[in-house]
Amino acid sequence: MPMITRRNSLAAGAALLVAPNAVGAEPARDTSDPALRWLRVSNLAMTRLLDLDLAGRSQMTFMRGHMSEIVQYTDAQAYFNRFYTSVGKEFLQFDDYSFVLHHCLRVLYVPWREEIELLRTGLLGSTLGNVGGRLPDMRERPTAPTRRPGAVKANWYSEVYEALSKGVRPVEKGARNEAIKPDKCVLSGSEGLDLIWASFLVYGCDVWARQIPLMWELVGSAISARRAVDQMPKSDLQKAIAARADEYTRESQEFTRLFLAWQDYHSGTVAVHDPMFDKIVRGLGAWLQSLTTDLDSWTIKPIMKDEMYGEVASTVLAMRGTPTSVKLPEMKYWRVLQFTPPSNKIGAPGMPPFA
């Protein structure tokens, strides 16, 4: 396994991570024209999402090369056994956290898509069409058509949302397993980062955590725009768009262009990563199973999903003007464990709870 544990430079993508995770310079508030302001805010957020996806692609490309080394020089189970067995439980829980971070982006896509579809098929969409503008059709998932069927794991967000909308506390599906203590963690430290897979976990979590506030911006602004448009008389909306037809056309076409570009780029990143990962995933799973006779007592992924789904669903319900009456339990995993990147911690800007 020559060079397999050598730390490699990640500078190609890391430069993008030093920028703040805020959307950027916010457009001047125009309370008289909420739909146009929504388009401008969305375009800023989409531009930043594309920037961060570029950072993610650089790391995915790097990891594809590393996985190719694993396939060429050894097999996956032997590789993980040699370099990660001593930190097996931490590896599993760090990987669980990284999965749920990325999964949160997919979950936030659901209410965003729902709101855009309401705007696209409603009065705003039809009136935009009259002046040459348009909104994207987001009904198709932004993923590669060749992705293996098991790539997207169990998702019970819709169950949680429905329960909370009815004032019923969702039933937790995850066990409250003990998380490894911070003083026992080494993978995010200097020694751990000499291990290439550990550097991928740290870097990937940072990228995905920076995208989450942007997704919240897109979700929240779309809900606000849809609710404002729903309250406007038809004639008022038509007059507002006619008075600024060029701006509406330009901004809506840019939003559609940015969304399609993001969708295509994301699909391309999946195509970079998945084919090589598919070659080692069985060995990775076999290694994890060899660590303990009760792997289910180590994992924290399901309980983090429970907490993340609850936060997203309750926040979206409140944004839509129908807050749940259920008081969710205090989070013990999602956004509070030592694996949490700064931009996703409790109290981080652009993250729930919102005022």
Tab-separated table of C-alpha atoms in Angstrom:
chain	number	residue	atom	x	y	z
A	1	MET	CA	0.000	0.000	0.000
A	2	PRO	CA	2.539	2.639	-1.033
A	3	MET	CA	1.606	6.216	-0.154
A	4	ILE	CA	-1.774	5.094	1.141
A	5	THR	CA	-1.596	6.920	4.478
A	6	ARG	CA	0.314	9.955	3.311
A	7	ARG	CA	-1.475	13.210	4.028
A	8	ASN	CA	-2.315	14.927	0.770
A	9	SER	CA	-3.051	18.566	0.104
A	10	LEU	CA	-6.709	19.504	0.006
A	11	ALA	CA	-5.986	23.096	-0.922
A	12	ALA	CA	-7.896	22.938	-4.198
A	13	GLY	CA	-11.226	22.921	-2.419
A	14	ALA	CA	-10.261	24.203	1.005
A	15	ALA	CA	-9.892	27.792	-0.177
A	16	LEU	CA	-13.654	27.955	-0.633
A	17	LEU	CA	-14.244	26.947	2.977
A	18	VAL	CA	-12.662	30.040	4.488
A	19	ALA	CA	-15.485	32.223	3.191
A	20	PRO	CA	-18.331	32.950	5.639
A	21	ASN	CA	-21.294	30.626	5.469
A	22	ALA	CA	-23.794	33.464	5.189
A	23	VAL	CA	-25.535	33.972	1.885
A	24	GLY	CA	-23.627	37.157	1.229
A	25	ALA	CA	-24.622	40.759	0.763
A	26	GLU	CA	-28.358	40.756	1.260
A	27	PRO	CA	-30.442	42.676	-1.284
A	28	ALA	CA	-32.181	45.783	-0.057
A	29	ARG	CA	-35.471	44.910	1.585
A	30	ASP	CA	-38.449	45.612	-0.637
A	31	THR	CA	-41.471	44.811	1.462
A	32	SER	CA	-43.789	46.039	-1.288
A	33	ASP	CA	-42.514	43.340	-3.658
A	34	PRO	CA	-41.847	40.160	-1.639
A	35	ALA	CA	-41.761	37.832	-4.669
A	36	LEU	CA	-38.982	39.781	-6.364
A	37	ARG	CA	-37.016	39.954	-3.128
A	38	TRP	CA	-37.427	36.175	-2.732
A	39	LEU	CA	-35.957	35.590	-6.191
A	40	ARG	CA	-32.935	37.763	-5.403
A	41	VAL	CA	-32.288	36.117	-2.033
A	42	SER	CA	-32.640	32.688	-3.631
A	43	ASN	CA	-30.192	33.549	-6.383
A	44	LEU	CA	-27.578	34.600	-3.836
A	45	ALA	CA	-28.093	31.401	-1.848
A	46	MET	CA	-27.960	29.215	-4.959
A	47	THR	CA	-24.716	30.862	-6.068
A	48	ARG	CA	-23.147	30.067	-2.710
A	49	LEU	CA	-24.449	26.495	-2.830
A	50	LEU	CA	-22.700	26.039	-6.152
A	51	ASP	CA	-19.476	27.387	-4.668
A	52	LEU	CA	-19.636	24.854	-1.859
A	53	ASP	CA	-20.517	22.044	-4.240
A	54	LEU	CA	-17.291	22.861	-6.063
A	55	ALA	CA	-15.427	22.367	-2.782
A	56	GLY	CA	-17.263	19.100	-2.269
A	57	ARG	CA	-16.431	17.889	-5.773
A	58	SER	CA	-12.707	18.457	-5.195
A	59	GLN	CA	-12.805	16.209	-2.125
A	60	MET	CA	-14.972	13.582	-3.803
A	61	THR	CA	-12.516	13.462	-6.705
A	62	PHE	CA	-9.634	13.108	-4.248
A	63	MET	CA	-11.419	10.296	-2.404
A	64	ARG	CA	-12.195	8.506	-5.665
A	65	GLY	CA	-8.443	8.361	-6.273
A	66	HIS	CA	-7.828	7.069	-2.759
A	67	MET	CA	-10.497	4.394	-3.108
A	68	SER	CA	-8.881	3.394	-6.384
A	69	GLU	CA	-5.624	2.907	-4.436
A	70	ILE	CA	-7.447	0.664	-1.961
A	71	VAL	CA	-8.848	-1.472	-4.769
A	72	GLN	CA	-5.471	-1.616	-6.521
A	73	TYR	CA	-3.208	-2.429	-3.584
A	74	THR	CA	-5.399	-4.278	-1.080
A	75	ASP	CA	-9.041	-4.981	-0.292
A	76	ALA	CA	-11.360	-2.734	1.671
A	77	GLN	CA	-11.823	-4.938	4.723
A	78	ALA	CA	-8.066	-5.383	5.150
A	79	TYR	CA	-7.513	-1.644	4.676
A	80	PHE	CA	-9.991	-0.566	7.341
A	81	ASN	CA	-8.861	-3.325	9.669
A	82	ARG	CA	-5.240	-2.158	9.454
A	83	PHE	CA	-5.732	1.578	9.862
A	84	TYR	CA	-9.023	2.108	11.722
A	85	THR	CA	-9.750	-0.835	14.012
A	86	SER	CA	-8.196	0.921	17.018
A	87	VAL	CA	-10.674	3.797	16.533
A	88	GLY	CA	-13.540	1.685	15.188
A	89	LYS	CA	-16.348	3.025	17.375
A	90	GLU	CA	-15.329	6.633	16.804
A	91	PHE	CA	-15.093	5.979	13.056
A	92	LEU	CA	-18.605	4.511	12.987
A	93	GLN	CA	-20.140	7.388	14.956
A	94	PHE	CA	-18.237	10.055	13.008
A	95	ASP	CA	-19.429	8.431	9.786
A	96	ASP	CA	-22.977	8.341	11.201
A	97	TYR	CA	-22.768	12.072	11.884
A	98	SER	CA	-21.460	12.827	8.402
A	99	PHE	CA	-24.282	10.794	6.883
A	100	VAL	CA	-26.995	12.631	8.819
A	101	LEU	CA	-25.455	16.008	7.940
A	102	HIS	CA	-25.687	15.187	4.256
A	103	HIS	CA	-29.095	13.585	4.769
A	104	CYS	CA	-30.344	16.850	6.289
A	105	LEU	CA	-29.708	18.562	2.947
A	106	ARG	CA	-31.880	15.984	1.189
A	107	VAL	CA	-34.610	16.414	3.810
A	108	LEU	CA	-34.596	20.218	3.474
A	109	TYR	CA	-34.943	19.786	-0.268
A	110	VAL	CA	-38.434	18.328	0.336
A	111	PRO	CA	-40.184	21.453	1.732
A	112	TRP	CA	-38.179	23.668	-0.657
A	113	ARG	CA	-39.431	21.637	-3.629
A	114	GLU	CA	-42.996	21.702	-2.260
A	115	GLU	CA	-42.970	25.482	-1.939
A	116	ILE	CA	-41.421	26.092	-5.362
A	117	GLU	CA	-43.986	23.773	-6.939
A	118	LEU	CA	-46.814	25.765	-5.335
A	119	LEU	CA	-45.301	28.999	-6.643
A	120	ARG	CA	-44.556	27.549	-10.091
A	121	THR	CA	-48.026	26.115	-10.664
A	122	GLY	CA	-49.865	29.014	-9.032
A	123	LEU	CA	-50.571	32.600	-9.952
A	124	LEU	CA	-46.945	33.699	-9.653
A	125	GLY	CA	-45.749	31.083	-12.127
A	126	SER	CA	-48.444	31.785	-14.689
A	127	THR	CA	-47.965	35.554	-14.443
A	128	LEU	CA	-44.206	35.174	-14.825
A	129	GLY	CA	-44.850	33.125	-17.949
A	130	ASN	CA	-46.742	36.060	-19.435
A	131	VAL	CA	-43.604	38.242	-19.293
A	132	GLY	CA	-41.082	35.588	-20.354
A	133	GLY	CA	-40.057	34.461	-16.874
A	134	ARG	CA	-40.204	30.958	-15.421
A	135	LEU	CA	-39.546	28.893	-12.322
A	136	PRO	CA	-37.807	25.480	-12.385
A	137	ASP	CA	-39.696	22.205	-12.287
A	138	MET	CA	-38.186	20.562	-9.190
A	139	ARG	CA	-40.293	17.423	-9.064
A	140	GLU	CA	-37.413	15.174	-10.087
A	141	ARG	CA	-34.773	14.358	-7.446
A	142	PRO	CA	-31.370	16.013	-8.017
A	143	THR	CA	-29.424	12.773	-8.278
A	144	ALA	CA	-27.826	10.545	-10.878
A	145	PRO	CA	-30.238	8.163	-12.668
A	146	THR	CA	-27.708	5.324	-12.365
A	147	ARG	CA	-27.300	5.594	-8.586
A	148	ARG	CA	-27.515	2.218	-6.870
A	149	PRO	CA	-30.934	1.570	-5.249
A	150	GLY	CA	-29.580	1.257	-1.692
A	151	ALA	CA	-27.617	4.527	-1.764
A	152	VAL	CA	-30.384	6.524	-0.036
A	153	LYS	CA	-31.175	4.826	3.264
A	154	ALA	CA	-34.387	4.760	5.307
A	155	ASN	CA	-36.175	8.088	5.581
A	156	TRP	CA	-39.137	8.646	7.924
A	157	TYR	CA	-39.246	12.458	7.797
A	158	SER	CA	-42.766	12.467	6.348
A	159	GLU	CA	-44.005	10.397	9.311
A	160	VAL	CA	-42.479	12.870	11.754
A	161	TYR	CA	-43.928	15.856	9.890
A	162	GLU	CA	-47.405	14.329	9.804
A	163	ALA	CA	-47.324	13.451	13.508
A	164	LEU	CA	-46.189	16.922	14.559
A	165	SER	CA	-48.765	18.576	12.285
A	166	LYS	CA	-51.442	16.647	14.229
A	167	GLY	CA	-49.987	17.546	17.619
A	168	VAL	CA	-48.699	14.023	18.227
A	169	ARG	CA	-45.195	13.344	19.501
A	170	PRO	CA	-43.342	11.151	16.965
A	171	VAL	CA	-42.207	7.717	18.080
A	172	GLU	CA	-38.420	7.557	18.176
A	173	LYS	CA	-36.979	4.830	15.952
A	174	GLY	CA	-33.386	5.194	17.124
A	175	ALA	CA	-31.821	3.822	20.288
A	176	ARG	CA	-30.190	6.379	22.585
A	177	ASN	CA	-26.806	4.683	22.456
A	178	GLU	CA	-23.866	6.206	24.271
A	179	ALA	CA	-21.781	8.532	22.121
A	180	ILE	CA	-18.033	8.263	22.439
A	181	LYS	CA	-16.567	10.840	24.846
A	182	PRO	CA	-14.739	13.823	23.333
A	183	ASP	CA	-11.527	12.983	25.197
A	184	LYS	CA	-11.535	9.563	23.512
A	185	CYS	CA	-11.756	11.005	20.000
A	186	VAL	CA	-8.675	11.270	17.800
A	187	LEU	CA	-9.901	11.294	14.180
A	188	SER	CA	-10.375	15.054	13.925
A	189	GLY	CA	-7.034	15.796	15.605
A	190	SER	CA	-3.599	16.113	14.051
A	191	GLU	CA	-2.824	12.400	14.280
A	192	GLY	CA	-6.198	11.352	12.960
A	193	LEU	CA	-5.974	13.674	9.984
A	194	ASP	CA	-2.906	11.789	8.784
A	195	LEU	CA	-5.428	9.044	7.979
A	196	ILE	CA	-6.997	9.887	4.653
A	197	TRP	CA	-10.501	8.620	5.395
A	198	ALA	CA	-10.556	10.661	8.599
A	199	SER	CA	-9.641	13.810	6.676
A	200	PHE	CA	-12.533	13.064	4.318
A	201	LEU	CA	-14.968	12.896	7.253
A	202	VAL	CA	-13.753	16.212	8.666
A	203	TYR	CA	-13.732	17.970	5.314
A	204	GLY	CA	-17.037	16.502	4.112
A	205	CYS	CA	-18.821	17.451	7.351
A	206	ASP	CA	-17.557	21.014	7.076
A	207	VAL	CA	-18.804	21.395	3.505
A	208	TRP	CA	-22.240	19.907	4.193
A	209	ALA	CA	-22.683	21.854	7.427
A	210	ARG	CA	-22.027	25.110	5.549
A	211	GLN	CA	-24.674	24.212	2.995
A	212	ILE	CA	-27.405	23.633	5.575
A	213	PRO	CA	-27.919	27.335	6.523
A	214	LEU	CA	-28.190	28.099	2.807
A	215	MET	CA	-30.867	25.455	2.407
A	216	TRP	CA	-32.705	26.957	5.359
A	217	GLU	CA	-32.487	30.349	3.616
A	218	LEU	CA	-33.987	28.834	0.474
A	219	VAL	CA	-36.745	27.038	2.380
A	220	GLY	CA	-37.652	29.995	4.602
A	221	SER	CA	-37.638	32.603	1.836
A	222	ALA	CA	-39.756	30.383	-0.434
A	223	ILE	CA	-42.334	29.870	2.312
A	224	SER	CA	-42.440	33.607	3.013
A	225	ALA	CA	-42.870	34.394	-0.683
A	226	ARG	CA	-45.613	31.808	-1.149
A	227	ARG	CA	-47.536	33.029	1.889
A	228	ALA	CA	-47.205	36.665	0.755
A	229	VAL	CA	-48.351	35.834	-2.780
A	230	ASP	CA	-51.308	33.833	-1.425
A	231	GLN	CA	-52.475	36.936	0.440
A	232	MET	CA	-52.177	39.282	-2.551
A	233	PRO	CA	-55.176	39.988	-4.764
A	234	LYS	CA	-54.618	38.603	-8.257
A	235	SER	CA	-54.718	42.054	-9.825
A	236	ASP	CA	-52.100	43.420	-7.411
A	237	LEU	CA	-49.625	40.643	-8.222
A	238	GLN	CA	-50.174	41.033	-11.942
A	239	LYS	CA	-49.640	44.807	-11.706
A	240	ALA	CA	-46.478	44.360	-9.590
A	241	ILE	CA	-44.943	41.979	-12.128
A	242	ALA	CA	-45.996	44.086	-15.109
A	243	ALA	CA	-44.421	47.191	-13.532
A	244	ARG	CA	-41.058	45.430	-13.139
A	245	ALA	CA	-41.342	42.857	-15.896
A	246	ASP	CA	-37.682	43.013	-16.919
A	247	GLU	CA	-36.487	42.441	-13.356
A	248	TYR	CA	-38.884	39.560	-12.770
A	249	THR	CA	-37.931	37.944	-16.048
A	250	ARG	CA	-34.213	38.290	-15.405
A	251	GLU	CA	-34.295	37.118	-11.794
A	252	SER	CA	-36.631	34.156	-12.410
A	253	GLN	CA	-34.610	32.981	-15.398
A	254	GLU	CA	-31.425	33.265	-13.330
A	255	PHE	CA	-32.995	31.256	-10.512
A	256	THR	CA	-33.961	28.533	-12.967
A	257	ARG	CA	-30.505	28.553	-14.529
A	258	LEU	CA	-28.788	28.299	-11.143
A	259	PHE	CA	-31.044	25.479	-9.981
A	260	LEU	CA	-30.478	23.437	-13.132
A	261	ALA	CA	-26.732	24.052	-12.914
A	262	TRP	CA	-26.716	22.935	-9.258
A	263	GLN	CA	-28.814	19.862	-10.089
A	264	ASP	CA	-26.480	18.841	-12.914
A	265	TYR	CA	-23.344	19.472	-10.849
A	266	HIS	CA	-24.673	17.508	-7.879
A	267	SER	CA	-25.562	14.608	-10.158
A	268	GLY	CA	-22.054	14.760	-11.603
A	269	THR	CA	-20.498	14.608	-8.145
A	270	VAL	CA	-22.529	11.501	-7.358
A	271	ALA	CA	-21.250	9.975	-10.590
A	272	VAL	CA	-17.663	10.742	-9.505
A	273	HIS	CA	-18.055	9.140	-6.083
A	274	ASP	CA	-20.482	6.234	-6.291
A	275	PRO	CA	-18.948	3.834	-8.843
A	276	MET	CA	-15.694	3.556	-6.889
A	277	PHE	CA	-17.388	3.520	-3.468
A	278	ASP	CA	-19.571	0.650	-4.673
A	279	LYS	CA	-16.384	-1.391	-5.077
A	280	ILE	CA	-15.407	-1.083	-1.412
A	281	VAL	CA	-18.718	-0.743	0.428
A	282	ARG	CA	-19.013	-4.506	1.090
A	283	GLY	CA	-15.526	-4.610	2.607
A	284	LEU	CA	-16.302	-1.563	4.746
A	285	GLY	CA	-19.477	-3.210	6.003
A	286	ALA	CA	-17.683	-6.486	6.721
A	287	TRP	CA	-15.021	-4.649	8.713
A	288	LEU	CA	-17.648	-2.837	10.795
A	289	GLN	CA	-19.403	-6.117	11.519
A	290	SER	CA	-16.089	-7.599	12.695
A	291	LEU	CA	-15.619	-4.931	15.355
A	292	THR	CA	-18.359	-6.068	17.723
A	293	THR	CA	-21.083	-8.657	18.019
A	294	ASP	CA	-23.602	-5.864	18.683
A	295	LEU	CA	-22.964	-3.108	16.141
A	296	ASP	CA	-26.485	-1.764	16.699
A	297	SER	CA	-25.418	-0.689	20.201
A	298	TRP	CA	-22.698	1.545	18.698
A	299	THR	CA	-24.618	3.371	15.992
A	300	ILE	CA	-26.089	6.831	16.597
A	301	LYS	CA	-27.462	7.370	13.081
A	302	PRO	CA	-31.160	6.517	13.720
A	303	ILE	CA	-31.472	8.647	16.858
A	304	MET	CA	-29.781	11.562	15.082
A	305	LYS	CA	-32.305	11.177	12.271
A	306	ASP	CA	-35.094	11.305	14.860
A	307	GLU	CA	-33.731	14.569	16.271
A	308	MET	CA	-32.966	16.105	12.883
A	309	TYR	CA	-36.372	15.198	11.435
A	310	GLY	CA	-38.068	16.677	14.490
A	311	GLU	CA	-36.154	19.938	14.202
A	312	VAL	CA	-36.769	20.297	10.476
A	313	ALA	CA	-40.455	19.359	10.630
A	314	SER	CA	-41.287	21.585	13.622
A	315	THR	CA	-39.398	24.529	12.086
A	316	VAL	CA	-41.077	24.155	8.692
A	317	LEU	CA	-44.497	23.909	10.340
A	318	ALA	CA	-43.810	27.137	12.247
A	319	MET	CA	-42.612	28.888	9.073
A	320	ARG	CA	-45.815	27.822	7.330
A	321	GLY	CA	-47.886	29.403	10.076
A	322	THR	CA	-49.038	26.121	11.622
A	323	PRO	CA	-46.689	25.535	14.573
A	324	THR	CA	-46.876	22.200	16.348
A	325	SER	CA	-48.110	21.989	19.915
A	326	VAL	CA	-45.598	19.215	20.649
A	327	LYS	CA	-42.561	20.040	22.768
A	328	LEU	CA	-39.712	17.942	21.449
A	329	PRO	CA	-37.106	16.520	23.846
A	330	GLU	CA	-33.806	18.333	24.200
A	331	MET	CA	-31.305	17.282	21.557
A	332	LYS	CA	-28.495	15.040	22.773
A	333	TYR	CA	-26.922	14.062	19.449
A	334	TRP	CA	-27.823	16.189	16.410
A	335	ARG	CA	-25.927	19.523	16.457
A	336	VAL	CA	-24.454	18.949	19.935
A	337	LEU	CA	-21.901	16.130	19.678
A	338	GLN	CA	-18.172	16.753	19.305
A	339	PHE	CA	-18.409	15.830	15.607
A	340	THR	CA	-20.551	18.927	14.941
A	341	PRO	CA	-18.902	21.551	12.678
A	342	PRO	CA	-19.096	25.138	14.000
A	343	SER	CA	-21.598	26.252	11.353
A	344	ASN	CA	-24.065	23.595	12.503
A	345	LYS	CA	-23.789	23.941	16.284
A	346	ILE	CA	-26.641	25.167	18.447
A	347	GLY	CA	-26.682	28.957	18.230
A	348	ALA	CA	-24.901	29.134	14.860
A	349	PRO	CA	-26.210	31.875	12.559
A	350	GLY	CA	-28.724	30.830	9.934
A	351	MET	CA	-29.794	27.746	11.896
A	352	PRO	CA	-32.928	26.976	13.960
A	353	PRO	CA	-34.452	28.063	16.163
A	354	PHE	CA	-35.462	31.175	14.236
A	355	ALA	CA	-37.019	34.222	15.806
